[in-house]
XYZ file of C-alpha atoms in Angstrom:
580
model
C 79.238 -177.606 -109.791
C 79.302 -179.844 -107.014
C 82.499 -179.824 -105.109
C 82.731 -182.741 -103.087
C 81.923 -185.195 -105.583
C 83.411 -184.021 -108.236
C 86.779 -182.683 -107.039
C 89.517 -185.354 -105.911
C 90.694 -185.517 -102.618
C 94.015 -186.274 -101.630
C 95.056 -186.214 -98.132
C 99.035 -186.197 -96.551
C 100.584 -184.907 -93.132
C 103.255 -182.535 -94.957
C 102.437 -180.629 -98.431
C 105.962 -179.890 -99.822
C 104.979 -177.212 -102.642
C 108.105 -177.162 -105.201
C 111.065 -179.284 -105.838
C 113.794 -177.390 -106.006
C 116.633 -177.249 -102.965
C 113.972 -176.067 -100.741
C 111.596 -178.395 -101.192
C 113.552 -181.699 -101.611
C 115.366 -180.886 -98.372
C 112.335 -179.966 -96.407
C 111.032 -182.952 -97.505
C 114.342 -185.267 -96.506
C 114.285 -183.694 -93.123
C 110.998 -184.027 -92.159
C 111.347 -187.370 -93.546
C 114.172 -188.236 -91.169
C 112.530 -186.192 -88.311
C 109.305 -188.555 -87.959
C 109.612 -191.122 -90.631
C 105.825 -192.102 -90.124
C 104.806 -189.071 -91.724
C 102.634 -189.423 -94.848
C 105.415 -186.321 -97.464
C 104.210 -185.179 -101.061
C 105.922 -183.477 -102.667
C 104.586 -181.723 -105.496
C 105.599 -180.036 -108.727
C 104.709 -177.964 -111.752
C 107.073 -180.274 -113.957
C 109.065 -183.317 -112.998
C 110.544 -184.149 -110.060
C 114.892 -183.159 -110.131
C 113.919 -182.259 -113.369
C 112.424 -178.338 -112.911
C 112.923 -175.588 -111.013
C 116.278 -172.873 -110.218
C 118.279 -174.591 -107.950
C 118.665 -177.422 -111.492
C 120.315 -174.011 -113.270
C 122.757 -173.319 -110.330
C 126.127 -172.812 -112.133
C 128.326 -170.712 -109.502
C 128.116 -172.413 -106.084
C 127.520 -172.335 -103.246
C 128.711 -170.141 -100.372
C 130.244 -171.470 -96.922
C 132.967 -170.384 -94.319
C 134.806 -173.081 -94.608
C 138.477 -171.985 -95.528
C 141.356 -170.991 -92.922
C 141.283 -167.059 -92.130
C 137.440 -166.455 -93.273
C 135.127 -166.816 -90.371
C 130.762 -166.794 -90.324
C 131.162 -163.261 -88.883
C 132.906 -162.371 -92.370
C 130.353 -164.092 -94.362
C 127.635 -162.634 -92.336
C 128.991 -158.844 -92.350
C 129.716 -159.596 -96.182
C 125.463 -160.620 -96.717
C 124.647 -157.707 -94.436
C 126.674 -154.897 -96.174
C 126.322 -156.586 -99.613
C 122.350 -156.407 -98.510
C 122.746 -152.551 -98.065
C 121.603 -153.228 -94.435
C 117.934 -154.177 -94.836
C 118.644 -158.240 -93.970
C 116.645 -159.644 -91.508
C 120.014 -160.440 -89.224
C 118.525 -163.730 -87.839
C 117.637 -164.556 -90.805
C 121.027 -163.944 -92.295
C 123.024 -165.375 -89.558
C 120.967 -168.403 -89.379
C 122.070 -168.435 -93.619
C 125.870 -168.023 -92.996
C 125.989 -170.822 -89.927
C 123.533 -173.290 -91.124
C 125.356 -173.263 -93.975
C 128.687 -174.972 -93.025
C 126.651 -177.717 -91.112
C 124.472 -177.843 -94.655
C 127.622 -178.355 -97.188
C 128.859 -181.453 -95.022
C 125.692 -182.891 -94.916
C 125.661 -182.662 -98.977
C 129.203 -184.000 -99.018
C 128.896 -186.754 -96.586
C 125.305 -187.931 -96.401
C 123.991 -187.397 -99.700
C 127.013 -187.811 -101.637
C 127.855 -184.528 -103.307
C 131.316 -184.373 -105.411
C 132.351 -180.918 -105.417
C 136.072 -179.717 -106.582
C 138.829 -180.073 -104.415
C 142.295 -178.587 -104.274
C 145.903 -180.186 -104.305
C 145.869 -180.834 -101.051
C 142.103 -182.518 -100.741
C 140.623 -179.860 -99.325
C 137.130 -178.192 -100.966
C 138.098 -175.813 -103.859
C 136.336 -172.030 -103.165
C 136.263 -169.802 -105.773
C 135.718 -165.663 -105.733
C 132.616 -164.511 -106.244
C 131.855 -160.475 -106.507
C 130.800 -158.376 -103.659
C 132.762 -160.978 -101.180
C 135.907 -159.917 -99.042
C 137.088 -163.838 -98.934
C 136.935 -166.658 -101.853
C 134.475 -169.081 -100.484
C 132.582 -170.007 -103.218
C 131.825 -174.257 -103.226
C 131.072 -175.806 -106.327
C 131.333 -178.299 -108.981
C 132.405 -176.932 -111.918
C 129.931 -174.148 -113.707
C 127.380 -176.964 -112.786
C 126.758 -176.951 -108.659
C 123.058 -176.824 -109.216
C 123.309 -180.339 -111.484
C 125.521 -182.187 -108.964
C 122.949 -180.718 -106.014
C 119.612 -181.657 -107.538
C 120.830 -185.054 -108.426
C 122.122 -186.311 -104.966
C 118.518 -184.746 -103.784
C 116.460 -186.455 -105.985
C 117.904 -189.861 -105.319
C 117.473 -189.674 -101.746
C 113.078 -188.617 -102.463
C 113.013 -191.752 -104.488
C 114.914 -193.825 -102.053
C 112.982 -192.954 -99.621
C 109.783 -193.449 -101.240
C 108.536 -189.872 -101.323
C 104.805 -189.635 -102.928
C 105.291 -187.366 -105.577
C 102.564 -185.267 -107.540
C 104.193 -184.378 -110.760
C 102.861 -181.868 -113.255
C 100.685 -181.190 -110.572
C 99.587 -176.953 -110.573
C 99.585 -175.267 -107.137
C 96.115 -172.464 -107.719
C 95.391 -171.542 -104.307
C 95.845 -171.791 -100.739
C 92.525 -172.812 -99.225
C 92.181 -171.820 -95.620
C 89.161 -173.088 -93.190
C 86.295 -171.393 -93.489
C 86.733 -169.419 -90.543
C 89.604 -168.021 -92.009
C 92.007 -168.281 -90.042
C 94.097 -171.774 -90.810
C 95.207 -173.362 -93.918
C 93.287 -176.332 -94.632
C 94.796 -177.207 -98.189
C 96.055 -176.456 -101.447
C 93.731 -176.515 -104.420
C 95.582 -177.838 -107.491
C 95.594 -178.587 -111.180
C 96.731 -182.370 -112.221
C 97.873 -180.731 -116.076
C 98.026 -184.009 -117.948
C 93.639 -184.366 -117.343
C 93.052 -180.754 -116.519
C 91.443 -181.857 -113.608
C 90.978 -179.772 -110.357
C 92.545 -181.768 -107.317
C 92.168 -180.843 -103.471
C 95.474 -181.467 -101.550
C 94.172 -181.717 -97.831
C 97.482 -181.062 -95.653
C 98.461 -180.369 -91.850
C 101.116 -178.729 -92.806
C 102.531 -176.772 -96.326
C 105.698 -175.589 -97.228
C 106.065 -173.163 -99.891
C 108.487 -173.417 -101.929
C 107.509 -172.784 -105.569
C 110.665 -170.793 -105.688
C 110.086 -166.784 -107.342
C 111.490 -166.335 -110.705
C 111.234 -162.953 -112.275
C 110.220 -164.074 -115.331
C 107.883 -160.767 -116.483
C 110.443 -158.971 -117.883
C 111.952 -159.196 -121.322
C 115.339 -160.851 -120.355
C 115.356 -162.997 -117.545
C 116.941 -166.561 -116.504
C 115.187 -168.768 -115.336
C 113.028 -171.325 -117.396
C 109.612 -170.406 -118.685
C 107.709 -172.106 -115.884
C 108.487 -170.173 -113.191
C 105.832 -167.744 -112.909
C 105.458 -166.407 -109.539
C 102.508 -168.738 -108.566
C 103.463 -168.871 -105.165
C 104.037 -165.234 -103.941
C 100.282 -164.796 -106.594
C 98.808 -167.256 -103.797
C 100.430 -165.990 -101.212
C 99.149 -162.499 -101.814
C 95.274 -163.768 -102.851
C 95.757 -165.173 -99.141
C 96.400 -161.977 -98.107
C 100.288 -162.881 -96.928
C 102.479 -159.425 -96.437
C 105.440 -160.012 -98.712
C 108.475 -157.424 -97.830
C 111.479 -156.320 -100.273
C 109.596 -157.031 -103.357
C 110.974 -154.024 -105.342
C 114.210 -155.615 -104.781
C 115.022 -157.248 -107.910
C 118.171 -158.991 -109.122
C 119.673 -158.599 -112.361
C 122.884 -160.931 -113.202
C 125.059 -158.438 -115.121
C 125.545 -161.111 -117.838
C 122.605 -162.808 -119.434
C 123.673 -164.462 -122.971
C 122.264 -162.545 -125.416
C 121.974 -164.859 -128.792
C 119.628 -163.010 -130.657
C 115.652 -162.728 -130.360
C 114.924 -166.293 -132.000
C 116.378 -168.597 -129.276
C 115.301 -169.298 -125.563
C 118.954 -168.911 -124.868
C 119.189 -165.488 -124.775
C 118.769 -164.398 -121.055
C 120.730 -167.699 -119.827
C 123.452 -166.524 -117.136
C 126.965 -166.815 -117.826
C 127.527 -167.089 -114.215
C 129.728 -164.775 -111.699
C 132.722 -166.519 -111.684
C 134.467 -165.537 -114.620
C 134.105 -162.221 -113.820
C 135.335 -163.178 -110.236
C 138.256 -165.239 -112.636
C 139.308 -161.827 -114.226
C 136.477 -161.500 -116.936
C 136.707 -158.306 -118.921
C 133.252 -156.210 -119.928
C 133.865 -154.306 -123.153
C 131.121 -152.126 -124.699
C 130.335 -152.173 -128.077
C 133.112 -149.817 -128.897
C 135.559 -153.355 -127.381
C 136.829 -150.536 -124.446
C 136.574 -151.977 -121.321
C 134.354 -149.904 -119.203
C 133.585 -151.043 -115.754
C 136.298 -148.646 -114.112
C 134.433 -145.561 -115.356
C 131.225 -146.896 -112.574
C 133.077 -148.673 -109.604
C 136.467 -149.096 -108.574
C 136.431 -152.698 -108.099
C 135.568 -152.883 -111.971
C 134.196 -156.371 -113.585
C 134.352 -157.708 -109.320
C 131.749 -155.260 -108.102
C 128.289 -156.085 -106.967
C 125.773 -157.380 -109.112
C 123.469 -154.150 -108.821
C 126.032 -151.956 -109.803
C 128.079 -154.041 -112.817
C 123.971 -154.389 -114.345
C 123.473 -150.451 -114.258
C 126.568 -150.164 -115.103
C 126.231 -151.936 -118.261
C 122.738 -150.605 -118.450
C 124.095 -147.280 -118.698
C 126.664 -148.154 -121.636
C 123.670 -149.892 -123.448
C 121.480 -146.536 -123.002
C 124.555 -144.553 -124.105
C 124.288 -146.716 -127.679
C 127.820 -147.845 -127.086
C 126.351 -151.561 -127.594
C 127.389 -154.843 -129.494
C 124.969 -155.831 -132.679
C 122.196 -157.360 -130.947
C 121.788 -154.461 -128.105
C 124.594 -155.633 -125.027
C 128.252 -155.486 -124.374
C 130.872 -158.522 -124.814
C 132.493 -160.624 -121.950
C 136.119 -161.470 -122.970
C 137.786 -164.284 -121.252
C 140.577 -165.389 -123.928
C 142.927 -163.003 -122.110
C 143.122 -165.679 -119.014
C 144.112 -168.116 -122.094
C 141.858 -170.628 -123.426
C 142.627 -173.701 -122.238
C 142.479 -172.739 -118.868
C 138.618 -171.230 -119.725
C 137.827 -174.580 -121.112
C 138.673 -176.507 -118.150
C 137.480 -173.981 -114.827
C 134.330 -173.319 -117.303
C 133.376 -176.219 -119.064
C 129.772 -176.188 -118.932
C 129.520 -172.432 -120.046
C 131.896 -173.022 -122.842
C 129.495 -175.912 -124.235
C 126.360 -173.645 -123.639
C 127.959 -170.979 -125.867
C 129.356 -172.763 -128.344
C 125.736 -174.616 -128.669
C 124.829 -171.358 -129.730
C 128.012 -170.562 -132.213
C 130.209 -168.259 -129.521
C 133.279 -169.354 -128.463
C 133.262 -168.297 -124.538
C 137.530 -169.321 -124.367
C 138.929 -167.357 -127.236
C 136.298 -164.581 -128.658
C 134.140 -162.043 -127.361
C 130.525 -162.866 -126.393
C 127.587 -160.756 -126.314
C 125.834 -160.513 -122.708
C 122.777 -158.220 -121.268
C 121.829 -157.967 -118.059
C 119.040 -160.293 -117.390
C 116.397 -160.476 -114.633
C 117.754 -163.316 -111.956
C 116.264 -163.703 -108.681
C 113.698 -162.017 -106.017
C 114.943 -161.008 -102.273
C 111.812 -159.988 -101.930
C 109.084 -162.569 -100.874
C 106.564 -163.911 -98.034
C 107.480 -162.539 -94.559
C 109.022 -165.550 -92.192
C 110.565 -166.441 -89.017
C 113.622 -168.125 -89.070
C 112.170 -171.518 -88.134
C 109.901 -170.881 -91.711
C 106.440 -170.315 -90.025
C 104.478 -167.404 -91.246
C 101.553 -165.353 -90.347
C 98.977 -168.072 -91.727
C 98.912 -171.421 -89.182
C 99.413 -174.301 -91.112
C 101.864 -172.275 -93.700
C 105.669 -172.535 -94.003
C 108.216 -170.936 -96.595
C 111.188 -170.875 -97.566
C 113.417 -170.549 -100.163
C 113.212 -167.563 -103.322
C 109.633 -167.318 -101.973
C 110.414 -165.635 -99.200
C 111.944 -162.185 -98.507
C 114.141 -160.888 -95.822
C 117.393 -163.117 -95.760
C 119.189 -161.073 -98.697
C 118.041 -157.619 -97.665
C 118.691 -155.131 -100.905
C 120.616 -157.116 -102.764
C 121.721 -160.993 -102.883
C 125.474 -162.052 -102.662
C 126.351 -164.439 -105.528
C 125.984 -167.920 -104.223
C 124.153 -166.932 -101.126
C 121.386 -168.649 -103.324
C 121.593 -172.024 -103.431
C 122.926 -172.162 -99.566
C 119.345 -169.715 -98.802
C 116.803 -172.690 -100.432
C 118.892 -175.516 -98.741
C 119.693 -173.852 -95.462
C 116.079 -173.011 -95.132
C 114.306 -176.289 -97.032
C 116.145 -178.357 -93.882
C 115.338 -175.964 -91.482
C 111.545 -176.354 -92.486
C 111.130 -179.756 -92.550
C 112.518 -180.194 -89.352
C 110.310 -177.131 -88.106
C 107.204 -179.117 -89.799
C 107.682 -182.126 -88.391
C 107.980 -180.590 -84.601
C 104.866 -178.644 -85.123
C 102.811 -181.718 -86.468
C 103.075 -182.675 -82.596
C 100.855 -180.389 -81.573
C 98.802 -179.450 -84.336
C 98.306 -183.237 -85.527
C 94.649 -182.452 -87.176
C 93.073 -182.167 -90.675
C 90.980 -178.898 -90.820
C 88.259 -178.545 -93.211
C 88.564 -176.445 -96.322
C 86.350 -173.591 -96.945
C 84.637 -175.368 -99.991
C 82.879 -171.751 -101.383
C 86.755 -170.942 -101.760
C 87.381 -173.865 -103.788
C 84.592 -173.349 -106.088
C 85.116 -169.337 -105.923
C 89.344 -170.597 -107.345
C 88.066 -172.993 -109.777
C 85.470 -170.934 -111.269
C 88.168 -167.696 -111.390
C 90.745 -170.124 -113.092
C 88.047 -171.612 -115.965
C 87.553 -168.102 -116.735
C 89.192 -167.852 -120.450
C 87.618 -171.218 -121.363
C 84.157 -168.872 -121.495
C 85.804 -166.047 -123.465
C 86.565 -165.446 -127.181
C 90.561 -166.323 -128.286
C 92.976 -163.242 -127.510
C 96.480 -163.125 -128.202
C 98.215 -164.104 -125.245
C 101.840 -163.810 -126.590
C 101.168 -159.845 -127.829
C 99.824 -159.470 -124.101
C 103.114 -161.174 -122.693
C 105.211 -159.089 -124.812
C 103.524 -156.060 -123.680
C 104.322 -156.967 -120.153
C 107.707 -157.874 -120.889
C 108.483 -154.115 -122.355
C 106.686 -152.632 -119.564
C 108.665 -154.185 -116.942
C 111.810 -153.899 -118.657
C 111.344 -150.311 -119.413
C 109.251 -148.689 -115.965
C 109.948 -151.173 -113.586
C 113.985 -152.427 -114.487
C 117.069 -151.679 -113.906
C 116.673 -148.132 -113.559
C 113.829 -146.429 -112.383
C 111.988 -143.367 -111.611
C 108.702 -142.051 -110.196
C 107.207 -140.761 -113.526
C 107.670 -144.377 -115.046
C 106.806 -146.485 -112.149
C 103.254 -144.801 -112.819
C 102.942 -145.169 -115.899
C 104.075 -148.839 -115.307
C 101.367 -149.754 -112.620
C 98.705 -148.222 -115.044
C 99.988 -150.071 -118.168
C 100.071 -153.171 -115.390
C 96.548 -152.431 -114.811
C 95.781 -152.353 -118.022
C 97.035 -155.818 -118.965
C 95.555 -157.281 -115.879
C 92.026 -156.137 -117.432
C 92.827 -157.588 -120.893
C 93.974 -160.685 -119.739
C 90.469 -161.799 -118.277
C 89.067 -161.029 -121.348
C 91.156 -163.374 -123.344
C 90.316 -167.225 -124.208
C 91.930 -170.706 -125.429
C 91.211 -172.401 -128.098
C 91.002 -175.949 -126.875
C 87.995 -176.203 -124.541
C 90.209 -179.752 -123.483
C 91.536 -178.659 -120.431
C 94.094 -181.895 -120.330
C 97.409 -180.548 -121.062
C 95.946 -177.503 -122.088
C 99.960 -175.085 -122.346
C 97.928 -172.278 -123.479
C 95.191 -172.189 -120.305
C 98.751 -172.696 -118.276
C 100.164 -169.308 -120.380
C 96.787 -167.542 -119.417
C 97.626 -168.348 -115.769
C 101.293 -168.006 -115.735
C 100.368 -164.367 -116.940
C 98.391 -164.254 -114.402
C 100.518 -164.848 -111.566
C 102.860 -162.460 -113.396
C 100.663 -159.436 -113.246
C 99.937 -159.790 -109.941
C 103.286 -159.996 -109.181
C 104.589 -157.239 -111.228
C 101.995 -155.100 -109.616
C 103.499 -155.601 -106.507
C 107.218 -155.040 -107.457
C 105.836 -151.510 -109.207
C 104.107 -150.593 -106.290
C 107.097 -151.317 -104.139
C 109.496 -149.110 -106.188
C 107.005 -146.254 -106.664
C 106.971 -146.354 -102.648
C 110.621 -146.201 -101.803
C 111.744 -142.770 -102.413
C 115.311 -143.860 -102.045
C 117.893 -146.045 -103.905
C 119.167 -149.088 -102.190
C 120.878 -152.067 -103.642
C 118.750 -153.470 -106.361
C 116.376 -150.918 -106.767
C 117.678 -147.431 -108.201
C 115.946 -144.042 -108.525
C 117.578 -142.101 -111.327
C 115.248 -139.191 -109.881
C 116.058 -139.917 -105.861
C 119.852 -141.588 -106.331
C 120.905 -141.378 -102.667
C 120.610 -143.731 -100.154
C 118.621 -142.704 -96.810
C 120.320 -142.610 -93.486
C 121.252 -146.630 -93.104
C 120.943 -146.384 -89.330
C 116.756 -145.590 -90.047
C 116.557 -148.340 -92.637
C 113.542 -149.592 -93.010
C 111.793 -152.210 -95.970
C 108.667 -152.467 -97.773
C 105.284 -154.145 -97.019
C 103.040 -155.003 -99.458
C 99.563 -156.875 -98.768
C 96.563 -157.299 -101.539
C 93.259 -157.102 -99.926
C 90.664 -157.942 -103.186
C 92.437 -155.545 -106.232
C 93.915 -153.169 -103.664
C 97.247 -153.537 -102.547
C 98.410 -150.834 -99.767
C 102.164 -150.519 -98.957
C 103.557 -149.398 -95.191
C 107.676 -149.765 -94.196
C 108.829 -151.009 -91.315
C 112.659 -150.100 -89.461
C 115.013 -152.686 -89.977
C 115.180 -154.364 -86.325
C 119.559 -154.562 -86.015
C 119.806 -157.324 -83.351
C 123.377 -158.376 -83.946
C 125.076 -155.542 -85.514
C 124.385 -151.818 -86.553
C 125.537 -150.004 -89.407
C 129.080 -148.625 -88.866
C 129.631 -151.440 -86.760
C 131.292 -155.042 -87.830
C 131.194 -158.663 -86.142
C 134.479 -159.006 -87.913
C 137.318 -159.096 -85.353
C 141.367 -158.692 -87.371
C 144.121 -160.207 -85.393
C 147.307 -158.640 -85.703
C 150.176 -160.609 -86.884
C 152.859 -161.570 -83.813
């Protein structure tokens, strides 16, 4: 086919790939940075309407409150991290932050809850030696998104929604980004985004294994691109599992859906199926300990066969008296009872579910990367959260970062004001690789997704070890091959959900091959990632994290030490004064 006539072209100063906190304040700040810039912002679904930061229920975390201090938020990211953080990374996370929360509050008009005495309401959140959890409600991400979106259309934004990010085109020499190549869905039609600058921020969403929380479009297409582009991602066997996933039953989409930190952090209770409460049998700090270990903890009761009727454990919460549930939890009350569990005053089946990446493209903390013309930030990027991320270091990560790189962006554009030229063999060499199933026979896509989701769940989970990591990345393998043998149905490519499944799967496989490859690699356990056959953690002082890059089907792995500019292990920034 001929490219340049038949492939739109549209053409902008700043790409903003994703609208979720990242994205919409990258966006905003670039915006206020150089108001002459030419923004789009585009996204797989609607604008405010897709994406994690939407789902946010806990908070969002700040040192704000009298007696906790950055250096306590930043020691509690590092050591919650297991010491793998990039520290400039993290300490730009825990300072940004404060300046971040005000500017939600007073610029773009965030209501989040207060105390008595007017000042912002923080509640505890596991893993965290001070309460400084920000919120509204059990729905922070609602209120967040909202405020956001207002300000894009306000400000007149372009937007391209239901637009599909497929690949990052460089120039042809190779060694700039020139463009994204996209997919308007509702004509099926192939459009070339020509940008000076791109953020990424597609967000991750580990949504290849069988229980997992966020929504059914998140598929890992940016970290697929990034690696096709040959991008080193770092961490990306560290996966998060939120201990409690609502587990309704196969036959709903709600199973999976978090039932967030907090009322654990409130005084939840986790009973197995026997109704004994368990958690002080794994960790002293019980229901209140880190996400990693509460999931393998209840991992381990589930593999024990000490499980509720559909395969978990229960929260309880009716203990803290139900009134009070309804009120601190209203949104997570509705969501059960929507399914027929009453969160307040009866037990409710949960299952650890699969929750968020740390792992993710390398970055600097101004959100370059190694590919001129590329930014990231957000879950797409790896090396703020280290082994393991602190509930509600989320949200404040994509928002933190999505300012930071519009502002970055819009410096840049100073001095690298110029369209480059895409390689156009690339663009045909994407669009002929994503057309692929319309030339093959039909295949059942949802046996091959199910496949993948038992494989994951299974080699590459919760808990892992060497003998099933292999046997993962073969099985992985194996479904990669299938895939490009299976076909659609409709040859209309115009809203064409099951061409999108082929290429969600897609981006999933990659992925997954990647996380697999990770794990095999580290011979240690560390936060997130545990080795039932290597269960000790190395030396922290020699810490070092993965790095994976594809080169064609190949991917090769190499570690590199933890660099521990601001504080080494054994150490703390965390000064106590004594009391006169």
């Amino acid at each position: 086919m001929s490219t340049n006539t038949s492939i739109k072209r549209v053409v902008t100063d700043i790409l903003v790939l994703g609208s979720g906190g990242a994205g919409l304040f990258a966006a905003l700040h670039a915006h206020q940075a150089n108001p002459e810039l030419s923004i789009t912002v585009a996204v797989k679904g609607l604008l405010g309407k897709s994406g994690c930061t939407r789902m946010v229920q806990g908070g969002y975390n700040v040192a704000l409150a009298e007696g906790d201090s950055i250096e306590r938020h930043f020691m509690d990211t590092i050591e919650g991290g297991k010491w793998l953080s990039d520290q400039d990374l993290a300490w730009t996370l825990v300072t940004k932050a404060i300046e971040r929360i005000h500017e939600l509050e007073n610029e773009l008009g965030c209501f989040f809850d207060r105390n008595p005495d007017g000042t912002v309401h923080q509640k505890a959140f596991a893993g965290q030696t001070f309460d400084r959890t920000v919120h509204k409600g059990d729905l922070t991400g609602i209120e967040i998104m909202n405020r956001l979106a207002e300000q894009i259309w306000h400000r007149g934004i372009a937007r391209l929604e239901e637009h599909r990010a497929v690949e990052l085109i460089k120039t042809a020499d190779g060694k700039s980004l020139a463009g994204v190549l996209m997919i308007d869905m509702r004509c099926g039609e192939f459009v070339f985004v020509q940008a000076k600058a791109v953020l990424l921020a597609t967000g991750g969403g580990p949504t290849m294994y069988k229980f997992h929380t966020p929504s059914g479009e998140k598929s890992c297409d940016g970290l697929a691109m990034a690696l096709r582009a040959g991008l080193p991602l770092r961490d990306m066997e560290m996966v998060q599992f939120h201990p409690t996933g609502l587990l309704a039953g196969p036959d709903t989409r709600m199973t999976g859906t978090v039932l967030e930190e907090g009322l654990r952090g409130a005084g939840g209770y986790l009973l197995n199926g026997l109704k004994e409460r368990f958690m002080q049998n794994y960790d002293p700090r019980k229901e209140r300990a880190t996400r990693d270990i509460v999931s393998r903890s209840i991992y381990s009761e589930m593999r024990a066969g000490r499980t509720t009727p559909n395969g978990g454990v229960y929260i309880q919460m009716a203990h803290l008296g139900p009134e009070k549930v309804r009120v601190q939890f209203k949104g997570m009350v509705e969501r059960c009872a929507d399914c027929g569990f009453d969160l307040a005053g009866d037990l409710v089946e949960v299952v650890p579910t699969a929750h968020y990446m740390m792992g993710g493209v390398i970055f600097r903390p101004d959100c370059t990367t190694a590919l001129h013309g590329l930014f990231a930030a957000g879950e797409d990027t790896g090396g703020v959260h280290g082994a393991n991320r602190l509930g509600g270091n989320g949200v404040a990560n994509s928002t933190v970062f999505g300012g930071i790189a519009g502002e970055s962006m819009a410096a840049w554009l100073v001095d690298n004001n110029e369209l480059r030229e895409p390689d156009i063999t690339a663009i045909e060499q994407s669009i002929a690789a994503h057309r692929t199933p319309f030339g093959n026979p039909i295949g059942n896509l949802q046996a091959l997704r199910e496949a993948l989701y038992e494989c994951m769940w299974e080699d590459v989970g919760i808990l892992r070890t060497a003998e099933g990591l292999q046997r993962g990345i073969a099985k992985l393998a194996e479904l990669d091959r299938e895939l490009l043998t299976i076909g659609v149905a409709d040859d209309d490519p115009a809203f064409n959900m099951t061409w999108h499944d082929w290429m969600n799967l897609r981006s999933l496989l990659a992925v997954s091959r990647v996380i697999a490859t990770a794990a095999l690699a580290r011979e240690d356990s560390r936060g997130a990632h545990f080795r039932e056959d290597a269960p000790q953690t190395s030396a922290l002082a020699t810490s070092a994290y993965t790095v994976v890059k594809q080169d064609g089907d190949a991917l090769t792995v190499t570690t590199q030490a933890v660099n521990f500019v601001r504080v080494k292990p054994g150490e703390t920034l965390i000064v106590e004064t004594e009391n006169a």
